[in-house]
PDB file of C-alpha atoms in Angstrom:
ATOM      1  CA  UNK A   1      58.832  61.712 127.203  1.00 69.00           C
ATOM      2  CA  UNK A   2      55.465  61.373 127.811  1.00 70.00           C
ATOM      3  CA  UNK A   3      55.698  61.288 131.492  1.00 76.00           C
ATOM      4  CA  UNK A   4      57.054  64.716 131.823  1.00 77.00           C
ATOM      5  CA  UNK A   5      53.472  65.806 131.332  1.00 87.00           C
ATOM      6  CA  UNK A   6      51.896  66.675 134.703  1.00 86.00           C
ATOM      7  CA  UNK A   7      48.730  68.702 134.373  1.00 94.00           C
ATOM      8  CA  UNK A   8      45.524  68.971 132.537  1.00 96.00           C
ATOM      9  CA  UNK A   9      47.143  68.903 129.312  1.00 96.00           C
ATOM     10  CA  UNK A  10      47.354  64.971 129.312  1.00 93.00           C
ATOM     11  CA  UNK A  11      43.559  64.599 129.177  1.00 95.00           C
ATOM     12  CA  UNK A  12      43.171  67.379 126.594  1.00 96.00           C
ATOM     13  CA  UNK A  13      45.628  65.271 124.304  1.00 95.00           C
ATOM     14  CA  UNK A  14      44.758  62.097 125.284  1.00 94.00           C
ATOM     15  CA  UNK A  15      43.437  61.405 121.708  1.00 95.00           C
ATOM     16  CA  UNK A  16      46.507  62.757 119.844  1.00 96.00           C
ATOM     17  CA  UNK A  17      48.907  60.534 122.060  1.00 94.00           C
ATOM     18  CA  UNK A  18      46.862  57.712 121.153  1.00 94.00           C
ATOM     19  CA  UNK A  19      46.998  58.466 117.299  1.00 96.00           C
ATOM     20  CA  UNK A  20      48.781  56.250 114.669  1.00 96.00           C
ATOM     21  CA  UNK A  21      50.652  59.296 113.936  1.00 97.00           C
ATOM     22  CA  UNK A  22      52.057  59.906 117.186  1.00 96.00           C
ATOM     23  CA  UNK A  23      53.563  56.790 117.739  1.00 96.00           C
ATOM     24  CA  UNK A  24      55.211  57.191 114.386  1.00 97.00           C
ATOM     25  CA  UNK A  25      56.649  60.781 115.662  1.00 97.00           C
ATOM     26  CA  UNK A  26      57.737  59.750 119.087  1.00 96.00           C
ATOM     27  CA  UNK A  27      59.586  56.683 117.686  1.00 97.00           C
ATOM     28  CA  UNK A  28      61.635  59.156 115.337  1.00 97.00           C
ATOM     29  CA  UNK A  29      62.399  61.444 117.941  1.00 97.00           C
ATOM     30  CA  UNK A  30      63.338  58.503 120.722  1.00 97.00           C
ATOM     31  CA  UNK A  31      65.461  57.048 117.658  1.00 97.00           C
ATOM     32  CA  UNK A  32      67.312  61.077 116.846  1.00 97.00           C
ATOM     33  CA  UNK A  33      67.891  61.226 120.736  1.00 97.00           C
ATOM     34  CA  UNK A  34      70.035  58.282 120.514  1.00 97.00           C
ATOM     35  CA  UNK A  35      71.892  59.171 117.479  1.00 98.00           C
ATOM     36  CA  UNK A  36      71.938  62.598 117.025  1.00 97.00           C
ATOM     37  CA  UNK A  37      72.161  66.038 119.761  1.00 98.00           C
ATOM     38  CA  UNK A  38      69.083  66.788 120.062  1.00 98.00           C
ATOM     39  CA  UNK A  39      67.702  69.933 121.921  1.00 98.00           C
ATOM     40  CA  UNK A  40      65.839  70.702 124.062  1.00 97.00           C
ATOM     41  CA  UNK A  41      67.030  68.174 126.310  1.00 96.00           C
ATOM     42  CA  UNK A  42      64.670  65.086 126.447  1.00 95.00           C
ATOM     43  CA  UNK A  43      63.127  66.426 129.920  1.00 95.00           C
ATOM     44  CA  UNK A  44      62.079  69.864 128.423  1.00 96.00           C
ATOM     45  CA  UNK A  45      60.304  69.111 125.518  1.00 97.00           C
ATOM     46  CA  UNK A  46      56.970  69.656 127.030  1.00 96.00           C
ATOM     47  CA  UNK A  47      57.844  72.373 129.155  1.00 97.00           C
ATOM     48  CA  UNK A  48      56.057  74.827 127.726  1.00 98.00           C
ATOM     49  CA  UNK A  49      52.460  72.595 128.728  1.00 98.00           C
ATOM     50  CA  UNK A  50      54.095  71.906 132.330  1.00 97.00           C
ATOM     51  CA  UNK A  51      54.237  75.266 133.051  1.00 98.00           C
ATOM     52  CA  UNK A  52      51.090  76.997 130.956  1.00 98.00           C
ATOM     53  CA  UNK A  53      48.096  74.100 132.003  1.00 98.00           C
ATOM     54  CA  UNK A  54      45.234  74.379 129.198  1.00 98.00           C
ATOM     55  CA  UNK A  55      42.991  76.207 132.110  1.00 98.00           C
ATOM     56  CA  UNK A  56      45.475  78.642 132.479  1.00 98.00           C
ATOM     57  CA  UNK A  57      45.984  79.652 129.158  1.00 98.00           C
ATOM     58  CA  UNK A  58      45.394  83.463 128.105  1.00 98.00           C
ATOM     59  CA  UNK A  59      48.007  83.816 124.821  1.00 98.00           C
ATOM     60  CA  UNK A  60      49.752  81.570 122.774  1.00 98.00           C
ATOM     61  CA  UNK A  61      53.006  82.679 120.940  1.00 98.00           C
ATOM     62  CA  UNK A  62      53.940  80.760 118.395  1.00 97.00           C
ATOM     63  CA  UNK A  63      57.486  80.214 117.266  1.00 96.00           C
ATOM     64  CA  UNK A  64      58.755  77.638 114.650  1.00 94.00           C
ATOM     65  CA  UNK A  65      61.574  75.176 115.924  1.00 93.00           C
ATOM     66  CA  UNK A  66      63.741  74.994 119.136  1.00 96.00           C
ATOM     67  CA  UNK A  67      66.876  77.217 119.118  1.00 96.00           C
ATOM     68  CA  UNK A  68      69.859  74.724 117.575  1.00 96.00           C
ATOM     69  CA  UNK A  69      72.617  75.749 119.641  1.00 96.00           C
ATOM     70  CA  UNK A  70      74.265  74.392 122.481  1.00 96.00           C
ATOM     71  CA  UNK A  71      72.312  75.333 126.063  1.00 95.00           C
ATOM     72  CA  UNK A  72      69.692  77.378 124.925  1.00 97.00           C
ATOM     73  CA  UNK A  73      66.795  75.135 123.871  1.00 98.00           C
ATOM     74  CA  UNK A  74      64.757  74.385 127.218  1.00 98.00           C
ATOM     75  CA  UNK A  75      61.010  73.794 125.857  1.00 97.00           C
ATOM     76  CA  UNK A  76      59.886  77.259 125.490  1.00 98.00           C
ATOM     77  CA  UNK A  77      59.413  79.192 122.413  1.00 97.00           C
ATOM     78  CA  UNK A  78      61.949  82.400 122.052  1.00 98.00           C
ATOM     79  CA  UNK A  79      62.960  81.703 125.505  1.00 98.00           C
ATOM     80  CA  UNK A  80      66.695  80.559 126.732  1.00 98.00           C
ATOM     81  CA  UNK A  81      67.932  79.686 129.962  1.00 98.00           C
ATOM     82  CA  UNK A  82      69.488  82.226 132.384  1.00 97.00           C
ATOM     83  CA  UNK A  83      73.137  83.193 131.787  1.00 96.00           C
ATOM     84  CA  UNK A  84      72.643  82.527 128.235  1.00 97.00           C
ATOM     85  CA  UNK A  85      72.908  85.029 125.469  1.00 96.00           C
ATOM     86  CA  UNK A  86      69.929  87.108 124.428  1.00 97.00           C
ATOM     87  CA  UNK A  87      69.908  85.687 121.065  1.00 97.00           C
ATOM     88  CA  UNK A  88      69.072  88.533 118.116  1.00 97.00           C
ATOM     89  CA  UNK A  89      65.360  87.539 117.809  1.00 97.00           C
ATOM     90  CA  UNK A  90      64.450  87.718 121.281  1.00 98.00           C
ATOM     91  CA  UNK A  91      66.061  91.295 122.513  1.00 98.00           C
ATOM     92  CA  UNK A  92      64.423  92.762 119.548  1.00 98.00           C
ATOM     93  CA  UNK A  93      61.028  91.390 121.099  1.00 98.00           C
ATOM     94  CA  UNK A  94      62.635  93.278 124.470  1.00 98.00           C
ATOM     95  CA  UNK A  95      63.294  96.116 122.650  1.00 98.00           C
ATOM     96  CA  UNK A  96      59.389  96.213 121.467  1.00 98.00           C
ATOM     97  CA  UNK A  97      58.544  95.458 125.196  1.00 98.00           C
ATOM     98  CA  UNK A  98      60.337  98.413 126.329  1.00 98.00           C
ATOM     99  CA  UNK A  99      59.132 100.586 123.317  1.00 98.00           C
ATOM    100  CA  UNK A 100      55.680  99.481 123.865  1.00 98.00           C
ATOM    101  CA  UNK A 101      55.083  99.821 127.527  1.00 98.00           C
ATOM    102  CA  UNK A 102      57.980 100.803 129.035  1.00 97.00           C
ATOM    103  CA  UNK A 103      59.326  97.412 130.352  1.00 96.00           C
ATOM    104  CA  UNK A 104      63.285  98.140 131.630  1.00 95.00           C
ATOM    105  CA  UNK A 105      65.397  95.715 129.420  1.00 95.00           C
ATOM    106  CA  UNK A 106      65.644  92.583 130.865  1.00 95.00           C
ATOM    107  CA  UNK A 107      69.217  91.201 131.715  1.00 93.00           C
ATOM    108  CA  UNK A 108      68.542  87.665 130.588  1.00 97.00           C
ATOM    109  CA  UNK A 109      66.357  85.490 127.964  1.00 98.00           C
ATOM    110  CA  UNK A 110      64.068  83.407 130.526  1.00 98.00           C
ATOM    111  CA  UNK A 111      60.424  83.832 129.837  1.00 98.00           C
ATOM    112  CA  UNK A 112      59.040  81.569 132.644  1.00 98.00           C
ATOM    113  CA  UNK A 113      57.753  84.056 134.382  1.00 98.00           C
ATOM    114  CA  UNK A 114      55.732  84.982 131.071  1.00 98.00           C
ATOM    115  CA  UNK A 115      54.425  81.137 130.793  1.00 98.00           C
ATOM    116  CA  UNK A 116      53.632  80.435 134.614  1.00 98.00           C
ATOM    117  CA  UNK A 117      51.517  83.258 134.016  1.00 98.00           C
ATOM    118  CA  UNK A 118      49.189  81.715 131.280  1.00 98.00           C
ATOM    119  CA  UNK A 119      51.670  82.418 128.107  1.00 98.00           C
ATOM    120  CA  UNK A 120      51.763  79.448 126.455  1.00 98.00           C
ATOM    121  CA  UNK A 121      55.236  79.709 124.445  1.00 98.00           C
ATOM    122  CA  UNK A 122      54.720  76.670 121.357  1.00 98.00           C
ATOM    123  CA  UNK A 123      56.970  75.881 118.765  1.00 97.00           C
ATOM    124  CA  UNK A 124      55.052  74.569 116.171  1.00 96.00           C
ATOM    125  CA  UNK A 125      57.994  71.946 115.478  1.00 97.00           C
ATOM    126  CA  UNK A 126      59.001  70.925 119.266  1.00 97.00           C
ATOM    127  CA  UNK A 127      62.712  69.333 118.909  1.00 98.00           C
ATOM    128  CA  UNK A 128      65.759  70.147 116.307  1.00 98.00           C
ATOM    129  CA  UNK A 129      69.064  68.865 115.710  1.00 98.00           C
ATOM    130  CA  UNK A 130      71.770  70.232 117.291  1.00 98.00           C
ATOM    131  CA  UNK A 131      73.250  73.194 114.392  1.00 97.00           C
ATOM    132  CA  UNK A 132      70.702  72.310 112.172  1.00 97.00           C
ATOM    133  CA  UNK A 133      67.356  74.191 112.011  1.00 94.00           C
ATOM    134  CA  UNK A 134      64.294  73.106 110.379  1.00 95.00           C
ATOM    135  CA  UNK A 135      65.805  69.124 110.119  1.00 97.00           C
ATOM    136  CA  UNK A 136      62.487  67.668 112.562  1.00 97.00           C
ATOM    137  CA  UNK A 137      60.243  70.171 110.120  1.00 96.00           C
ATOM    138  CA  UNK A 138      57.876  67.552 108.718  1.00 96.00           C
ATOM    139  CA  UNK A 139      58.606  64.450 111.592  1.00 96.00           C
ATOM    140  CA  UNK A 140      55.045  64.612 112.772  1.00 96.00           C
ATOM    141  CA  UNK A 141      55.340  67.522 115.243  1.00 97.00           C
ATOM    142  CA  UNK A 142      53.089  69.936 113.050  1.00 97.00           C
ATOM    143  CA  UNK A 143      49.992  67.644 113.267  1.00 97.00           C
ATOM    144  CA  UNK A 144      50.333  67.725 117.035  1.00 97.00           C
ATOM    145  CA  UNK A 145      50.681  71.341 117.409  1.00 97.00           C
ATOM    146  CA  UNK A 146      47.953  72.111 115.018  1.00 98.00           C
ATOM    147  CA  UNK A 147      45.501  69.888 117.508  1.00 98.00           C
ATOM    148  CA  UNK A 148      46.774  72.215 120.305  1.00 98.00           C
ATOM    149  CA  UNK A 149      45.910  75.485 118.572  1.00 98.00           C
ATOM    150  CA  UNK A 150      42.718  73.721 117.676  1.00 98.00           C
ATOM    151  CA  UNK A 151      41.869  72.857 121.530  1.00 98.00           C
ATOM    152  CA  UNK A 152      42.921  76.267 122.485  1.00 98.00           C
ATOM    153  CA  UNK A 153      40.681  77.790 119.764  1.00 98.00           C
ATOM    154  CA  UNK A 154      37.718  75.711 120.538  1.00 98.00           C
ATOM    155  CA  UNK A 155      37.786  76.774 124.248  1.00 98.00           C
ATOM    156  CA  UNK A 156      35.536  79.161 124.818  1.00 97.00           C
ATOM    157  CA  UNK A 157      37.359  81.173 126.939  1.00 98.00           C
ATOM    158  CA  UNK A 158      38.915  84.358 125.289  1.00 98.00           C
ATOM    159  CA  UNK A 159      42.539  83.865 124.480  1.00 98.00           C
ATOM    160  CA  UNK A 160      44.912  85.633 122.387  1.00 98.00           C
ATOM    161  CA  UNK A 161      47.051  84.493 119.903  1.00 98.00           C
ATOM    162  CA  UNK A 162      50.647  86.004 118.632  1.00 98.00           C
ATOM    163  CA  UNK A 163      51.536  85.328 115.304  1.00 97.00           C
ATOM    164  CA  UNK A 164      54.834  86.480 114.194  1.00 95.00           C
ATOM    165  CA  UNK A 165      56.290  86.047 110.649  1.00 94.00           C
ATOM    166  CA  UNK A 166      55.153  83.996 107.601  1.00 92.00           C
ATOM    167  CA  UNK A 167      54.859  80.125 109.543  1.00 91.00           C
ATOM    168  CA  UNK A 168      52.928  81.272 112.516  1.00 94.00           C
ATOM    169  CA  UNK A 169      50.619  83.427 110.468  1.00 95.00           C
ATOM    170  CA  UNK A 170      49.848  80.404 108.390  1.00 94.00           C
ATOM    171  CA  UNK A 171      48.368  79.105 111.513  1.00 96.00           C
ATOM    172  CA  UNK A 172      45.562  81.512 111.339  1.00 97.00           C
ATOM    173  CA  UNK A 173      43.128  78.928 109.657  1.00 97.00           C
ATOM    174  CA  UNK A 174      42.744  76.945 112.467  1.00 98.00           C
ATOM    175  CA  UNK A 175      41.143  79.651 114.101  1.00 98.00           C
ATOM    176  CA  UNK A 176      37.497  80.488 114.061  1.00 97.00           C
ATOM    177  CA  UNK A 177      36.690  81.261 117.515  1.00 98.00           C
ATOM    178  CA  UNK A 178      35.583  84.976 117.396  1.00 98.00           C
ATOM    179  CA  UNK A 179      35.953  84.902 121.471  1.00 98.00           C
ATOM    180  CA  UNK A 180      39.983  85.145 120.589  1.00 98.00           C
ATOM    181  CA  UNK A 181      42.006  87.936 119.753  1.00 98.00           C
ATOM    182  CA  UNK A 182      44.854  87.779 116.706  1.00 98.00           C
ATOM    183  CA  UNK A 183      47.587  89.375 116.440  1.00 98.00           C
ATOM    184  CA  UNK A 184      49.985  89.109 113.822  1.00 97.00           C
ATOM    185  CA  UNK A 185      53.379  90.856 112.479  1.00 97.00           C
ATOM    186  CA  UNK A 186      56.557  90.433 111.036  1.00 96.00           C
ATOM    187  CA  UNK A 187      59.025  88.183 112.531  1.00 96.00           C
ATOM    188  CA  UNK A 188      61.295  89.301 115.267  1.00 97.00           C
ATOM    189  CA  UNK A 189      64.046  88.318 113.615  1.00 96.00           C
ATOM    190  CA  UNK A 190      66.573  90.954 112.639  1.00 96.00           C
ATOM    191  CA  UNK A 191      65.824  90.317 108.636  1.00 94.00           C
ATOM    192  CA  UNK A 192      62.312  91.923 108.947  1.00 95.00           C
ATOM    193  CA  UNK A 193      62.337  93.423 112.380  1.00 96.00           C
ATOM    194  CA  UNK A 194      61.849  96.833 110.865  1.00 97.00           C
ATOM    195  CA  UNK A 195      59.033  95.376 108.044  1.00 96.00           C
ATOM    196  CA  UNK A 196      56.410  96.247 110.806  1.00 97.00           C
ATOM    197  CA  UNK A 197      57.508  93.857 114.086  1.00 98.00           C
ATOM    198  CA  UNK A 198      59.132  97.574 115.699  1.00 98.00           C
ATOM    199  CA  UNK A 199      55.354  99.557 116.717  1.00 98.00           C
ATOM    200  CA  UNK A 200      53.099  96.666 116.406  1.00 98.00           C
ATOM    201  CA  UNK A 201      52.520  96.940 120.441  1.00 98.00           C
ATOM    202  CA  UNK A 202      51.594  93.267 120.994  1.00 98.00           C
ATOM    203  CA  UNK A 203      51.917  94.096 124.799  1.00 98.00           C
ATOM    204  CA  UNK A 204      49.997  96.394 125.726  1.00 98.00           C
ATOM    205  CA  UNK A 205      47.405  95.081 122.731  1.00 98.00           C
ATOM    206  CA  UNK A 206      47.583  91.831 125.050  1.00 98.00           C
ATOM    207  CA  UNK A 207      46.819  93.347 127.902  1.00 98.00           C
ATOM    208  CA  UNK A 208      44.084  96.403 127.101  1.00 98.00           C
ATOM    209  CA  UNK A 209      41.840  92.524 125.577  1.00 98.00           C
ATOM    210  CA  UNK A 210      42.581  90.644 128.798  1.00 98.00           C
ATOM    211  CA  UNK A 211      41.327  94.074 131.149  1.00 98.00           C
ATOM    212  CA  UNK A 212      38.366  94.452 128.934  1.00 98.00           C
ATOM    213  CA  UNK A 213      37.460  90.584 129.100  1.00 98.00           C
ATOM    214  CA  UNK A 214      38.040  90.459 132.917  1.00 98.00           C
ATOM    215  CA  UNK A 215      41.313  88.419 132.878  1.00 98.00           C
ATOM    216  CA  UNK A 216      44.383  89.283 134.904  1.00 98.00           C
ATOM    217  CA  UNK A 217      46.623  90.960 132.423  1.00 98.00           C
ATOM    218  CA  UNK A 218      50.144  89.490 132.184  1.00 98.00           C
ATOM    219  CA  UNK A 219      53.224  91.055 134.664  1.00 98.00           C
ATOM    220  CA  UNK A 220      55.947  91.605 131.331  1.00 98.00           C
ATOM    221  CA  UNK A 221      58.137  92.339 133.630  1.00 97.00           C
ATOM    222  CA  UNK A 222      61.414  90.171 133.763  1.00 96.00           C
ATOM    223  CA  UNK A 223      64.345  92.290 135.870  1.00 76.00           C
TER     224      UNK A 223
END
C-alpha cells in the first residue's frame, strides 16, 4: 500500500512507517484484504495524502471510519464517488454549505475538488469491513492518524481544523499550536444534526481565518 504514496507526505511519515507498530497494522490490514471486503479499495487508502500534500494543507476534517458499503469508500473522509448516493451525513453538511454561504446543492458526493485544494479529508480509522463499521477501530490506525494531526499541528503554518461529533473532538488534545484555528460541532449525522451541526457556519468560519491569514480561501463550490 505503501507505494500509493507520491508526495511529501512519505518523508513527513517516514518515522511512523518505520515503527514496530506499523508493521503490526499493515500486516492486519494486508491479512483482512485477503479474507475479508475491505473498503476503500487497496489503491485508495491513502488518497486523501495523494491529493492534500502536507505543504498544501489549510484544514483538516476529521471523520471516524471509511463508509462500509459497497462503492462508496474511496480514501476520503465524508466523500463518495460520483454517481453514488449522497449518503444522510454528507447532504446535511451540503445543506449547512448552502445555509452558510449560499453554495447551490451539489448533485453528487465527490469532495476532490475540496482536497486538491488543501482539505485534507482523514478518517481517523483509514479501512473497515465491508457492512461492518467500527471492526478496524483499535488495529493500529489511530496511532498513525494521531502522528498526522500531530505533524499538522506542529507546522507552523496556520491551519484549521474541523471537528465534528464526540471522536473527532477528542482529538483536540493533540493540539497546542495557537497558529491553528478549531472548530468543533455536533456530528453531521442525522441523530444530532439539529444538536448545533445546522448554524455552526464552518464555511465561511474557514474561509473569513484563511483571508485574514493571507491564504487562498477554499472554492466550496462542487456543481
Amino acid at each position: 500500500m505503501l507505494d500509493t504514496l507520491k508526495n511529501d507526505w512519505h518523508d513527513i511519515l517516514k518515522s511512523e512507517f518505520s515503527a514496530p507498530y506499523f508493521d503490526t497494522l499493515l500486516q492486519f490490514v494486508e491479512s483482512e484484504y485477503q479474507a475479508h471486503t475491505i473498503y476503500p479499495p487497496k489503491n485508495d487508502v491513502f488518497s486523501a495524502f495523494n491529493h492534500t500534500a502536507f505543504a498544501q494543507t489549510k484544514v483538516i476534517i476529521l471523520g471516524q471510519d471509511p463508509y462500509h458499503g459497497e462503492n462508496q469508500a474511496h480514501g476520503l473522509s465524508f466523500s463518495v464517488p460520483e454517481g453514488q448516493k449522497v449518503p444522510p451525513s454528507l447532504q446535511n453538511i451540503f445543506k449547512e454549505l448552502r445555509t452558510d454561504i449560499g453554495c447551490p446543492m451539489p448533485s453528487h458526493g465527490n469532495l476532490t475538488k475540496w482536497a486538491d485544494q488543501g482539505v485534507l479529508l482523514l478518517n481517523t480509522v483509514m479501512t473497515v469491513r465491508a457492512h461492518e463499521a467500527n471492526s478496524h477501530k483499535g488495529k493500529g490506525w489511530e496511532p498513525f492518524t494521531d502522528a498526522v494531526i500531530q505533524k499538522l499541528d506542529a507546522d507552523p503554518r496556520p491551519k484549521v481544523f474541523v471537528l465534528w461529533g464526540g471522536p473527532a473532538q477528542k482529538k483536540s488534545h493533540l493540539l497546542c499550536n495557537p497558529n491553528h484555528l478549531i472548530l468543533t460541532a455536533p456530528h453531521p449525522s442525522p441523530l444530532s444534526v439539529y444538536r448545533g451541526f445546522y448554524g455552526s457556519q464552518p464555511f465561511s468560519k474557514i474561509n473569513d481565518f484563511l483571508v485574514q491569514k493571507g491564504i487562498t480561501p477554499i472554492d466550496w463550490t462542487l456543481s
